[in-house]
mmCIF file of C-alpha atoms and ligand atoms in Angstrom:
data_model
loop_
_atom_site.group_PDB
_atom_site.id
_atom_site.type_symbol
_atom_site.label_atom_id
_atom_site.label_comp_id
_atom_site.label_asym_id
_atom_site.label_seq_id
_atom_site.Cartn_x
_atom_site.Cartn_y
_atom_site.Cartn_z
ATOM 1 C CA MET I 14 154.619 80.677 -48.663
ATOM 2 C CA VAL I 15 151.980 78.031 -47.930
ATOM 3 C CA LYS I 16 153.285 74.728 -46.706
ATOM 4 C CA PRO I 17 153.107 72.027 -49.392
ATOM 5 C CA ILE I 18 150.931 69.025 -48.536
ATOM 6 C CA LEU I 19 152.530 65.929 -50.001
ATOM 7 C CA LEU I 20 150.979 62.639 -51.037
ATOM 8 C CA SER I 21 152.577 60.326 -48.471
ATOM 9 C CA THR I 22 155.592 61.133 -46.339
ATOM 10 C CA PRO I 23 157.654 59.204 -43.757
ATOM 11 C CA HIS I 24 156.316 59.254 -40.208
ATOM 12 C CA MET I 25 158.741 58.167 -37.496
ATOM 13 C CA GLY I 26 157.675 56.859 -34.100
ATOM 14 C CA ASP I 27 159.493 57.100 -30.753
ATOM 15 C CA ARG I 28 161.827 54.100 -30.898
ATOM 16 C CA GLU I 29 163.522 54.262 -34.308
ATOM 17 C CA LEU I 30 166.364 56.538 -33.208
ATOM 18 C CA GLU I 31 167.058 54.346 -30.183
ATOM 19 C CA PHE I 32 167.505 51.301 -32.436
ATOM 20 C CA VAL I 33 169.685 53.266 -34.853
ATOM 21 C CA LYS I 34 171.806 54.513 -31.959
ATOM 22 C CA GLU I 35 172.228 50.943 -30.781
ATOM 23 C CA ALA I 36 173.550 50.035 -34.235
ATOM 24 C CA PHE I 37 176.047 52.907 -34.005
ATOM 25 C CA ASP I 38 177.073 52.077 -30.421
ATOM 26 C CA THR I 39 177.804 48.466 -31.330
ATOM 27 C CA ASN I 40 179.295 49.411 -34.741
ATOM 28 C CA TRP I 41 176.911 47.121 -36.624
ATOM 29 C CA ILE I 42 176.916 49.431 -39.666
ATOM 30 C CA ALA I 43 176.652 46.679 -42.238
ATOM 31 C CA PRO I 44 174.113 44.763 -44.316
ATOM 32 C CA VAL I 45 174.122 42.152 -41.564
ATOM 33 C CA GLY I 46 173.646 42.323 -37.804
ATOM 34 C CA PRO I 47 171.286 41.854 -34.870
ATOM 35 C CA HIS I 48 168.671 44.384 -36.072
ATOM 36 C CA VAL I 49 168.368 42.584 -39.414
ATOM 37 C CA ASP I 50 167.731 39.264 -37.657
ATOM 38 C CA ALA I 51 165.334 40.827 -35.150
ATOM 39 C CA PHE I 52 163.458 42.762 -37.844
ATOM 40 C CA GLU I 53 162.891 39.526 -39.765
ATOM 41 C CA ARG I 54 161.632 37.746 -36.630
ATOM 42 C CA GLU I 55 159.366 40.589 -35.563
ATOM 43 C CA PHE I 56 158.019 41.012 -39.077
ATOM 44 C CA CYS I 57 157.095 37.312 -39.196
ATOM 45 C CA GLN I 58 155.208 37.684 -35.913
ATOM 46 C CA ALA I 59 153.457 40.846 -37.064
ATOM 47 C CA ILE I 60 152.042 39.347 -40.250
ATOM 48 C CA GLY I 61 151.812 35.686 -39.263
ATOM 49 C CA THR I 62 154.361 33.895 -41.404
ATOM 50 C CA SER I 63 157.318 31.600 -40.720
ATOM 51 C CA HIS I 64 160.307 32.958 -42.634
ATOM 52 C CA ALA I 65 161.400 36.370 -43.893
ATOM 53 C CA ALA I 66 164.446 37.843 -45.622
ATOM 54 C CA ALA I 67 165.101 41.574 -45.244
ATOM 55 C CA VAL I 68 166.398 43.130 -48.448
ATOM 56 C CA SER I 69 167.237 46.527 -49.906
ATOM 57 C CA SER I 70 163.884 47.121 -51.645
ATOM 58 C CA GLY I 71 160.552 45.613 -52.566
ATOM 59 C CA THR I 72 161.764 45.452 -56.156
ATOM 60 C CA ALA I 73 164.785 43.381 -55.082
ATOM 61 C CA ALA I 74 162.464 41.079 -53.121
ATOM 62 C CA LEU I 75 160.355 40.483 -56.211
ATOM 63 C CA HIS I 76 163.436 39.854 -58.337
ATOM 64 C CA LEU I 77 164.604 37.242 -55.827
ATOM 65 C CA ALA I 78 161.103 35.742 -55.726
ATOM 66 C CA LEU I 79 161.128 35.139 -59.480
ATOM 67 C CA ARG I 80 164.611 33.689 -59.331
ATOM 68 C CA SER I 81 163.719 31.388 -56.439
ATOM 69 C CA ILE I 82 160.887 29.729 -58.351
ATOM 70 C CA GLY I 83 163.199 29.186 -61.296
ATOM 71 C CA VAL I 84 161.771 31.612 -63.838
ATOM 72 C CA GLU I 85 163.774 31.477 -67.045
ATOM 73 C CA ALA I 86 164.218 33.708 -70.078
ATOM 74 C CA GLY I 87 161.195 33.459 -72.345
ATOM 75 C CA ASP I 88 158.791 32.328 -69.607
ATOM 76 C CA GLU I 89 155.505 34.165 -69.298
ATOM 77 C CA ILE I 90 154.393 35.737 -66.011
ATOM 78 C CA PHE I 91 150.814 36.857 -65.421
ATOM 79 C CA CYS I 92 150.716 40.162 -63.524
ATOM 80 C CA SER I 93 148.088 42.692 -62.422
ATOM 81 C CA THR I 94 148.004 45.573 -64.894
ATOM 82 C CA LEU I 95 146.855 48.312 -62.511
ATOM 83 C CA THR I 96 150.007 48.791 -60.459
ATOM 84 C CA PHE I 97 153.360 50.502 -60.110
ATOM 85 C CA ILE I 98 156.088 49.542 -62.595
ATOM 86 C CA ALA I 99 158.093 47.732 -59.880
ATOM 87 C CA SER I 100 155.523 44.913 -59.846
ATOM 88 C CA ALA I 101 156.677 43.983 -63.347
ATOM 89 C CA SER I 102 160.218 45.277 -63.913
ATOM 90 C CA PRO I 103 161.721 42.193 -62.199
ATOM 91 C CA ILE I 104 159.952 40.098 -64.855
ATOM 92 C CA SER I 105 162.167 41.862 -67.373
ATOM 93 C CA TYR I 106 165.271 41.453 -65.182
ATOM 94 C CA VAL I 107 164.991 37.667 -65.559
ATOM 95 C CA GLY I 108 164.221 37.859 -69.279
ATOM 96 C CA ALA I 109 160.611 36.711 -68.887
ATOM 97 C CA LYS I 110 157.548 38.279 -70.517
ATOM 98 C CA PRO I 111 154.653 39.877 -68.641
ATOM 99 C CA VAL I 112 151.045 39.193 -69.560
ATOM 100 C CA PHE I 113 148.783 41.744 -67.901
ATOM 101 C CA ILE I 114 145.451 40.967 -66.269
ATOM 102 C CA ASP I 115 142.698 43.521 -65.722
ATOM 103 C CA SER I 116 141.138 44.599 -62.416
ATOM 104 C CA ASP I 117 137.670 44.006 -61.041
ATOM 105 C CA ARG I 118 135.506 46.964 -60.059
ATOM 106 C CA THR I 119 135.017 46.096 -56.414
ATOM 107 C CA SER I 120 138.618 45.676 -55.238
ATOM 108 C CA TRP I 121 140.444 47.446 -58.127
ATOM 109 C CA ASN I 122 142.736 44.388 -58.009
ATOM 110 C CA MET I 123 143.150 41.381 -60.317
ATOM 111 C CA ASN I 124 139.835 39.984 -61.537
ATOM 112 C CA PRO I 125 139.717 36.320 -60.408
ATOM 113 C CA ASP I 126 137.289 35.230 -63.159
ATOM 114 C CA LEU I 127 139.483 36.769 -65.820
ATOM 115 C CA LEU I 128 142.529 34.981 -64.403
ATOM 116 C CA ARG I 129 140.773 31.608 -64.376
ATOM 117 C CA SER I 130 139.501 31.929 -67.935
ATOM 118 C CA ALA I 131 142.946 33.078 -69.085
ATOM 119 C CA LEU I 132 144.523 30.005 -67.471
ATOM 120 C CA GLU I 133 141.898 27.728 -69.065
ATOM 121 C CA ASN I 134 142.761 29.251 -72.421
ATOM 122 C CA ARG I 135 146.456 28.714 -71.851
ATOM 123 C CA VAL I 136 145.921 25.045 -71.014
ATOM 124 C CA ARG I 137 144.256 24.603 -74.395
ATOM 125 C CA LEU I 138 147.213 26.344 -76.042
ATOM 126 C CA GLY I 139 149.679 24.296 -73.964
ATOM 127 C CA LYS I 140 151.313 27.526 -72.803
ATOM 128 C CA LEU I 141 150.838 28.059 -69.074
ATOM 129 C CA PRO I 142 152.559 30.993 -67.363
ATOM 130 C CA ARG I 143 155.472 30.240 -65.015
ATOM 131 C CA ALA I 144 153.975 32.317 -62.160
ATOM 132 C CA VAL I 145 151.263 34.798 -61.252
ATOM 133 C CA ILE I 146 152.165 38.112 -59.582
ATOM 134 C CA LEU I 147 149.139 39.360 -57.675
ATOM 135 C CA VAL I 148 149.208 42.969 -56.492
ATOM 136 C CA HIS I 149 147.300 44.269 -53.451
ATOM 137 C CA LEU I 150 146.775 47.884 -54.419
ATOM 138 C CA TYR I 151 146.547 51.030 -52.294
ATOM 139 C CA GLY I 152 146.280 49.041 -49.057
ATOM 140 C CA GLN I 153 143.473 46.764 -50.205
ATOM 141 C CA SER I 154 143.823 43.021 -50.568
ATOM 142 C CA ALA I 155 142.827 41.366 -53.818
ATOM 143 C CA ASP I 156 140.243 38.566 -53.627
ATOM 144 C CA ILE I 157 142.922 35.979 -52.889
ATOM 145 C CA ALA I 158 140.913 32.748 -52.404
ATOM 146 C CA PRO I 159 139.595 32.296 -55.985
ATOM 147 C CA ILE I 160 142.928 33.481 -57.400
ATOM 148 C CA LEU I 161 144.879 31.002 -55.283
ATOM 149 C CA ALA I 162 142.415 28.238 -56.209
ATOM 150 C CA ALA I 163 142.893 28.945 -59.924
ATOM 151 C CA CYS I 164 146.694 28.932 -59.505
ATOM 152 C CA ASN I 165 146.575 25.684 -57.517
ATOM 153 C CA ASP I 166 144.345 23.985 -60.102
ATOM 154 C CA TYR I 167 147.036 24.542 -62.715
ATOM 155 C CA GLY I 168 150.092 24.194 -60.461
ATOM 156 C CA ILE I 169 151.173 27.798 -60.944
ATOM 157 C CA PRO I 170 153.067 29.469 -58.068
ATOM 158 C CA LEU I 171 151.427 32.609 -56.704
ATOM 159 C CA ILE I 172 153.670 35.550 -55.778
ATOM 160 C CA GLU I 173 151.954 38.313 -53.842
ATOM 161 C CA ASP I 174 153.120 41.893 -54.226
ATOM 162 C CA ALA I 175 151.924 43.291 -50.900
ATOM 163 C CA ALA I 176 154.234 46.341 -51.086
ATOM 164 C CA GLU I 177 151.264 48.659 -50.524
ATOM 165 C CA ALA I 178 149.226 46.390 -48.270
ATOM 166 C CA LEU I 179 151.170 45.898 -45.034
ATOM 167 C CA GLY I 180 148.616 46.069 -42.205
ATOM 168 C CA ALA I 181 145.669 45.042 -44.383
ATOM 169 C CA THR I 182 143.681 41.842 -43.860
ATOM 170 C CA TYR I 183 142.024 39.251 -46.049
ATOM 171 C CA LYS I 184 139.595 37.074 -44.093
ATOM 172 C CA GLY I 185 141.534 37.933 -40.942
ATOM 173 C CA ARG I 186 145.001 37.161 -42.289
ATOM 174 C CA SER I 187 147.700 39.296 -43.888
ATOM 175 C CA PRO I 188 147.800 39.539 -47.671
ATOM 176 C CA GLY I 189 151.265 38.408 -48.720
ATOM 177 C CA THR I 190 151.065 35.213 -46.639
ATOM 178 C CA PHE I 191 148.745 33.180 -48.885
ATOM 179 C CA GLY I 192 150.872 32.540 -51.954
ATOM 180 C CA ARG I 193 154.162 30.682 -52.187
ATOM 181 C CA ILE I 194 156.037 33.973 -51.709
ATOM 182 C CA GLY I 195 155.004 37.448 -50.570
ATOM 183 C CA ILE I 196 156.921 40.713 -50.825
ATOM 184 C CA TYR I 197 156.645 44.038 -48.970
ATOM 185 C CA SER I 198 158.249 47.449 -49.391
ATOM 186 C CA PHE I 199 159.563 49.974 -46.861
ATOM 187 C CA ASN I 200 160.174 52.762 -49.343
ATOM 188 C CA GLY I 201 159.778 56.324 -48.067
ATOM 189 C CA ASN I 202 156.175 56.652 -49.224
ATOM 190 C CA LYS I 203 154.872 53.329 -47.862
ATOM 191 C CA ILE I 204 152.803 52.878 -44.702
ATOM 192 C CA ILE I 205 155.975 52.223 -42.697
ATOM 193 C CA THR I 206 159.436 52.939 -44.010
ATOM 194 C CA THR I 207 163.118 52.224 -43.487
ATOM 195 C CA SER I 208 163.870 55.000 -46.047
ATOM 196 C CA GLY I 209 164.388 52.138 -48.482
ATOM 197 C CA GLY I 210 163.957 48.435 -47.918
ATOM 198 C CA GLY I 211 161.897 45.356 -48.571
ATOM 199 C CA MET I 212 160.976 41.948 -47.212
ATOM 200 C CA LEU I 213 160.403 38.564 -48.817
ATOM 201 C CA VAL I 214 158.309 36.055 -46.874
ATOM 202 C CA SER I 215 157.465 32.401 -47.346
ATOM 203 C CA GLU I 216 156.515 29.305 -45.376
ATOM 204 C CA GLU I 217 159.461 27.500 -47.015
ATOM 205 C CA ALA I 218 162.602 27.772 -44.866
ATOM 206 C CA GLU I 219 164.894 26.532 -47.618
ATOM 207 C CA LEU I 220 163.582 29.002 -50.160
ATOM 208 C CA VAL I 221 164.137 31.940 -47.800
ATOM 209 C CA ALA I 222 167.630 30.703 -46.882
ATOM 210 C CA LYS I 223 168.468 30.588 -50.597
ATOM 211 C CA VAL I 224 167.132 34.126 -51.027
ATOM 212 C CA ARG I 225 169.453 35.365 -48.240
ATOM 213 C CA PHE I 226 172.343 33.558 -49.948
ATOM 214 C CA TRP I 227 171.661 35.227 -53.309
ATOM 215 C CA ALA I 228 171.087 38.600 -51.624
ATOM 216 C CA THR I 229 174.627 38.521 -50.179
ATOM 217 C CA GLN I 230 176.573 37.815 -53.395
ATOM 218 C CA ALA I 231 176.010 34.036 -53.313
ATOM 219 C CA ARG I 232 179.050 33.277 -51.178
ATOM 220 C CA ASP I 233 179.706 29.574 -50.797
ATOM 221 C CA PRO I 234 180.663 28.380 -47.307
ATOM 222 C CA ALA I 235 184.467 28.538 -47.640
ATOM 223 C CA PRO I 236 187.198 30.522 -45.846
ATOM 224 C CA HIS I 237 188.165 32.199 -49.132
ATOM 225 C CA TYR I 238 185.704 33.901 -51.487
ATOM 226 C CA GLN I 239 184.141 31.179 -53.577
ATOM 227 C CA HIS I 240 181.083 31.346 -55.818
ATOM 228 C CA THR I 241 179.260 28.738 -57.818
ATOM 229 C CA GLU I 242 176.316 31.011 -58.617
ATOM 230 C CA ILE I 243 175.794 34.684 -59.442
ATOM 231 C CA GLY I 244 174.191 36.625 -56.616
ATOM 232 C CA TYR I 245 173.234 40.206 -55.808
ATOM 233 C CA ASN I 246 174.048 42.900 -53.281
ATOM 234 C CA TYR I 247 170.483 43.100 -52.005
ATOM 235 C CA ARG I 248 170.655 42.732 -48.211
ATOM 236 C CA LEU I 249 169.112 45.361 -45.909
ATOM 237 C CA SER I 250 171.488 47.462 -43.803
ATOM 238 C CA ASN I 251 171.505 46.826 -40.053
ATOM 239 C CA VAL I 252 171.014 50.584 -39.502
ATOM 240 C CA LEU I 253 167.873 50.627 -41.655
ATOM 241 C CA ALA I 254 166.585 47.435 -40.057
ATOM 242 C CA GLY I 255 166.738 49.377 -36.772
ATOM 243 C CA ILE I 256 164.376 51.964 -38.251
ATOM 244 C CA GLY I 257 162.155 49.110 -39.431
ATOM 245 C CA ARG I 258 161.933 47.636 -35.916
ATOM 246 C CA GLY I 259 160.748 50.970 -34.553
ATOM 247 C CA GLN I 260 158.273 51.448 -37.389
ATOM 248 C CA LEU I 261 156.797 47.990 -36.931
ATOM 249 C CA GLN I 262 155.794 48.952 -33.385
ATOM 250 C CA VAL I 263 153.571 51.760 -34.685
ATOM 251 C CA LEU I 264 152.140 49.964 -37.731
ATOM 252 C CA GLU I 265 148.637 49.635 -36.287
ATOM 253 C CA GLN I 266 148.575 53.353 -35.366
ATOM 254 C CA ARG I 267 149.628 54.204 -38.912
ATOM 255 C CA VAL I 268 146.806 52.094 -40.340
ATOM 256 C CA GLN I 269 144.282 53.815 -38.065
ATOM 257 C CA ALA I 270 145.552 57.265 -39.051
ATOM 258 C CA ARG I 271 145.302 56.508 -42.768
ATOM 259 C CA ARG I 272 141.840 55.032 -42.377
ATOM 260 C CA HIS I 273 140.880 58.170 -40.486
ATOM 261 C CA ASN I 274 142.086 60.349 -43.397
ATOM 262 C CA PHE I 275 139.884 58.345 -45.720
ATOM 263 C CA GLU I 276 136.830 58.746 -43.496
ATOM 264 C CA VAL I 277 137.305 62.500 -43.187
ATOM 265 C CA TYR I 278 137.643 62.882 -46.966
ATOM 266 C CA GLN I 279 134.670 60.636 -47.634
ATOM 267 C CA GLN I 280 132.466 62.475 -45.150
ATOM 268 C CA ALA I 281 133.318 65.811 -46.722
ATOM 269 C CA LEU I 282 133.405 64.909 -50.410
ATOM 270 C CA GLY I 283 131.472 61.664 -50.772
ATOM 271 C CA ASP I 284 128.165 63.340 -51.589
ATOM 272 C CA LEU I 285 129.495 65.490 -54.423
ATOM 273 C CA PRO I 286 127.986 64.423 -57.749
ATOM 274 C CA GLY I 287 130.259 62.142 -59.775
ATOM 275 C CA ILE I 288 132.660 61.383 -56.900
ATOM 276 C CA GLU I 289 133.117 57.762 -55.901
ATOM 277 C CA PHE I 290 135.600 56.634 -53.284
ATOM 278 C CA MET I 291 137.545 53.384 -53.723
ATOM 279 C CA PRO I 292 135.273 50.708 -52.247
ATOM 280 C CA GLU I 293 136.403 48.551 -49.350
ATOM 281 C CA ALA I 294 135.898 44.931 -50.330
ATOM 282 C CA ALA I 295 133.840 42.839 -47.894
ATOM 283 C CA PHE I 296 136.565 40.213 -47.411
ATOM 284 C CA GLY I 297 138.918 42.321 -45.327
ATOM 285 C CA ARG I 298 140.249 45.554 -43.923
ATOM 286 C CA ALA I 299 141.921 48.028 -46.268
ATOM 287 C CA THR I 300 144.620 50.227 -44.741
ATOM 288 C CA ARG I 301 143.734 53.120 -47.068
ATOM 289 C CA TRP I 302 147.445 53.545 -47.671
ATOM 290 C CA LEU I 303 146.284 56.141 -50.161
ATOM 291 C CA THR I 304 142.798 57.628 -50.284
ATOM 292 C CA CYS I 305 141.639 57.089 -53.862
ATOM 293 C CA LEU I 306 138.509 58.286 -55.613
ATOM 294 C CA THR I 307 137.159 58.504 -59.134
ATOM 295 C CA ILE I 308 135.692 61.563 -60.792
ATOM 296 C CA ASP I 309 132.980 61.183 -63.435
ATOM 297 C CA PRO I 310 133.529 64.314 -65.555
ATOM 298 C CA ASP I 311 129.943 64.415 -66.846
ATOM 299 C CA LEU I 312 128.419 64.391 -63.376
ATOM 300 C CA PHE I 313 131.129 66.371 -61.581
ATOM 301 C CA GLY I 314 131.457 69.045 -64.254
ATOM 302 C CA CYS I 315 135.176 68.714 -64.914
ATOM 303 C CA ASP I 316 137.708 65.941 -65.199
ATOM 304 C CA ARG I 317 140.344 64.487 -62.894
ATOM 305 C CA GLU I 318 143.179 66.536 -64.371
ATOM 306 C CA ARG I 319 141.370 69.825 -63.733
ATOM 307 C CA VAL I 320 140.994 68.835 -60.093
ATOM 308 C CA ARG I 321 144.578 67.645 -59.767
ATOM 309 C CA LEU I 322 145.964 70.864 -61.265
ATOM 310 C CA ALA I 323 143.709 73.039 -59.110
ATOM 311 C CA LEU I 324 145.039 71.245 -56.020
ATOM 312 C CA ALA I 325 148.619 71.579 -57.296
ATOM 313 C CA ARG I 326 148.167 75.351 -57.573
ATOM 314 C CA GLU I 327 147.447 75.363 -53.852
ATOM 315 C CA GLN I 328 150.583 73.360 -53.080
ATOM 316 C CA ILE I 329 148.614 70.135 -52.620
ATOM 317 C CA GLU I 330 150.098 67.028 -54.187
ATOM 318 C CA ALA I 331 147.495 64.655 -55.600
ATOM 319 C CA ARG I 332 148.337 61.991 -58.179
ATOM 320 C CA PRO I 333 146.454 60.083 -60.857
ATOM 321 C CA VAL I 334 145.822 56.420 -60.076
ATOM 322 C CA TRP I 335 148.616 54.179 -61.464
ATOM 323 C CA LYS I 336 148.811 54.144 -65.234
ATOM 324 C CA PRO I 337 148.071 50.526 -66.183
ATOM 325 C CA LEU I 338 151.193 48.651 -67.212
ATOM 326 C CA HIS I 339 149.667 47.484 -70.501
ATOM 327 C CA LEU I 340 149.562 51.169 -71.515
ATOM 328 C CA GLN I 341 153.187 51.819 -70.580
ATOM 329 C CA PRO I 342 155.429 52.470 -73.600
ATOM 330 C CA VAL I 343 158.089 50.151 -72.171
ATOM 331 C CA PHE I 344 155.626 47.217 -72.309
ATOM 332 C CA ALA I 345 154.256 48.020 -75.776
ATOM 333 C CA GLY I 346 153.569 44.749 -77.565
ATOM 334 C CA CYS I 347 153.010 42.761 -74.368
ATOM 335 C CA GLU I 348 149.756 40.859 -74.138
ATOM 336 C CA SER I 349 146.941 42.224 -71.986
ATOM 337 C CA ILE I 350 143.907 40.225 -70.944
ATOM 338 C CA GLY I 351 141.134 42.771 -70.605
ATOM 339 C CA GLY I 352 142.246 46.212 -69.491
ATOM 340 C CA GLU I 353 139.200 48.435 -69.813
ATOM 341 C CA VAL I 354 138.466 48.524 -66.082
ATOM 342 C CA ALA I 355 142.020 49.586 -65.235
ATOM 343 C CA GLU I 356 141.994 52.138 -68.072
ATOM 344 C CA LYS I 357 138.846 53.755 -66.726
ATOM 345 C CA LEU I 358 140.259 53.844 -63.193
ATOM 346 C CA PHE I 359 143.386 55.524 -64.554
ATOM 347 C CA ASP I 360 141.330 57.981 -66.558
ATOM 348 C CA ARG I 361 139.192 59.053 -63.613
ATOM 349 C CA GLY I 362 141.151 58.061 -60.514
ATOM 350 C CA LEU I 363 142.847 60.487 -58.159
ATOM 351 C CA CYS I 364 144.927 59.803 -55.019
ATOM 352 C CA LEU I 365 144.660 62.465 -52.317
ATOM 353 C CA PRO I 366 147.334 63.328 -49.732
ATOM 354 C CA SER I 367 147.207 60.385 -47.333
ATOM 355 C CA GLY I 368 150.142 60.476 -44.936
ATOM 356 C CA SER I 369 149.585 59.276 -41.379
ATOM 357 C CA ASN I 370 151.119 62.572 -40.198
ATOM 358 C CA LEU I 371 148.593 64.891 -41.877
ATOM 359 C CA THR I 372 147.021 67.351 -39.435
ATOM 360 C CA PRO I 373 143.289 68.140 -39.271
ATOM 361 C CA GLU I 374 144.193 71.528 -40.810
ATOM 362 C CA ASP I 375 145.956 69.782 -43.720
ATOM 363 C CA LEU I 376 142.884 67.650 -44.391
ATOM 364 C CA GLU I 377 140.663 70.713 -44.202
ATOM 365 C CA ARG I 378 142.860 72.555 -46.713
ATOM 366 C CA VAL I 379 142.631 69.658 -49.182
ATOM 367 C CA ILE I 380 138.863 69.447 -48.736
ATOM 368 C CA GLU I 381 138.352 73.188 -49.202
ATOM 369 C CA ALA I 382 140.555 73.250 -52.300
ATOM 370 C CA PHE I 383 138.652 70.280 -53.736
ATOM 371 C CA LYS I 384 135.270 71.868 -53.029
ATOM 372 C CA LYS I 385 136.351 75.102 -54.681
ATOM 373 C CA VAL I 386 136.791 73.225 -57.959
HETATM 374 C C1 LIG K 13 156.529 50.450 -53.886
HETATM 375 C C2 LIG K 13 156.086 49.289 -54.666
HETATM 376 C C3 LIG K 13 156.973 48.297 -55.090
HETATM 377 C C4 LIG K 13 158.461 48.413 -54.995
HETATM 378 O O1 LIG K 13 158.972 48.594 -53.769
HETATM 379 P P1 LIG K 13 160.385 49.367 -53.595
HETATM 380 O O2 LIG K 13 160.736 49.092 -52.178
HETATM 381 O O3 LIG K 13 160.112 50.807 -53.874
HETATM 382 O O4 LIG K 13 161.346 48.761 -54.553
HETATM 383 C C5 LIG K 13 156.459 47.190 -55.732
HETATM 384 N N1 LIG K 13 155.155 47.065 -55.967
HETATM 385 C C6 LIG K 13 154.265 47.996 -55.597
HETATM 386 C C7 LIG K 13 152.836 47.765 -55.874
HETATM 387 C C8 LIG K 13 154.705 49.159 -54.959
HETATM 388 O O5 LIG K 13 153.825 50.105 -54.636
#
C-alpha cells in the first residue's frame, strides 16, 4: 500500500509535550490556567498586538468578534466570498445577513475598489453594513491599506479573518493586527495547531476582556453563580494552550517549510502550459499555507478535476480552491457584489499537498503524478 499524502497535517515541534506534561503535573486540566495566559502573551509578542483572548476555535473567535461590535439581527455584514464557510457562519449565528465581495486577481483576496464602490452605493441607499470581514486567504494578506481606508471613511469596523495567514506579513506587519479585531485559527490543518483552537486579538483592552467574559459563560463577579448576560463555553483548554506555546516557537520554521514546498512545485510545474501559481502580492510575504495553482483546460489539455482525480488515484490528496460563498446553497438569495473572479478561481484552482512535514520524496511523488497527467 502506498502511503497517502495528505493536504496539510499537524507538525509538532520539540517542546509541545513538555508544556502538556507541565499542565498534567500541575493538574491545570481546565479551560483556564497558566498556559492559557502565557499563550496569549506570547502570541501578542509574536504578531505585534496588545491584547489576545485564546478560545476554542477560529469560528468562536469570529462569533465573539461580531458580538463585541454589537452586530444585531438584520444587520448586513460585508464578507469576502472566496473563503471557507467559517468566515461567514458566525454572521448567521448573530442573525445578520452576509453580502459577499469578489476577489482581485493579484491577491485572490477582497478587491479594494469593489469594496469602496459598494460602500459608496450603500451610502446613497442609506444602508451601510455593520462590519466588514476581510479574509487573508491561503497564507496571503489582502491589500489591507485601501480596504481599511474605505472602512474608516464610512466608520465601518474592520474584522480580519487571519485564520490562514499566521506568519504572513503586510508591509512588514502581521495581517490580523490592522483592523479593530483580528482572528486566528489553530485547527489541525492550519500552519500551527493546538488540535483545535483560536485567538481573538485587538488593541482595545476592554473589548478583549469582554470577549474573555463571554467566552466563560458570562459569569458576573459574585461568590454565587450570577449572570446578567448570555455567554458561551468558548475558552481554550490549558492543555491545548500548552501545545500552542510549543507550536508558536516553531512558527517561522513552518513558514519556511511551506514556502519551500511552493518553490519546489513551482520550479517543477510552473512551465507547463496553462499552469499558473497563486501570485505573491508585492505588499508582503505569503506563508504559502497551501500551494495553490490554476489550470487553464484549453492550454493544459484537461481540467482541474481530471488532475485532482488522477492525483487521488495515487493516494495524493489535492483539493479544489474554496467554493465561493455566494455559490453555496446555504447562502442562496444572499447578495453578491461581483463574483466572477472567485468563480473562475474555483473552477480552475487546485491546492496541492502543502504540509510543513512533507519529505522531498513526497514532493517528488506529487510532481511526478501531476506530470503524468
Ligand atoms: C479554518 C478557518 C476558519 C475557522 O477556524 P476554526 O478554528 O476551524 O474554527 C475561519 N476562516 C478561515 C478562512 C479558515 O480557513
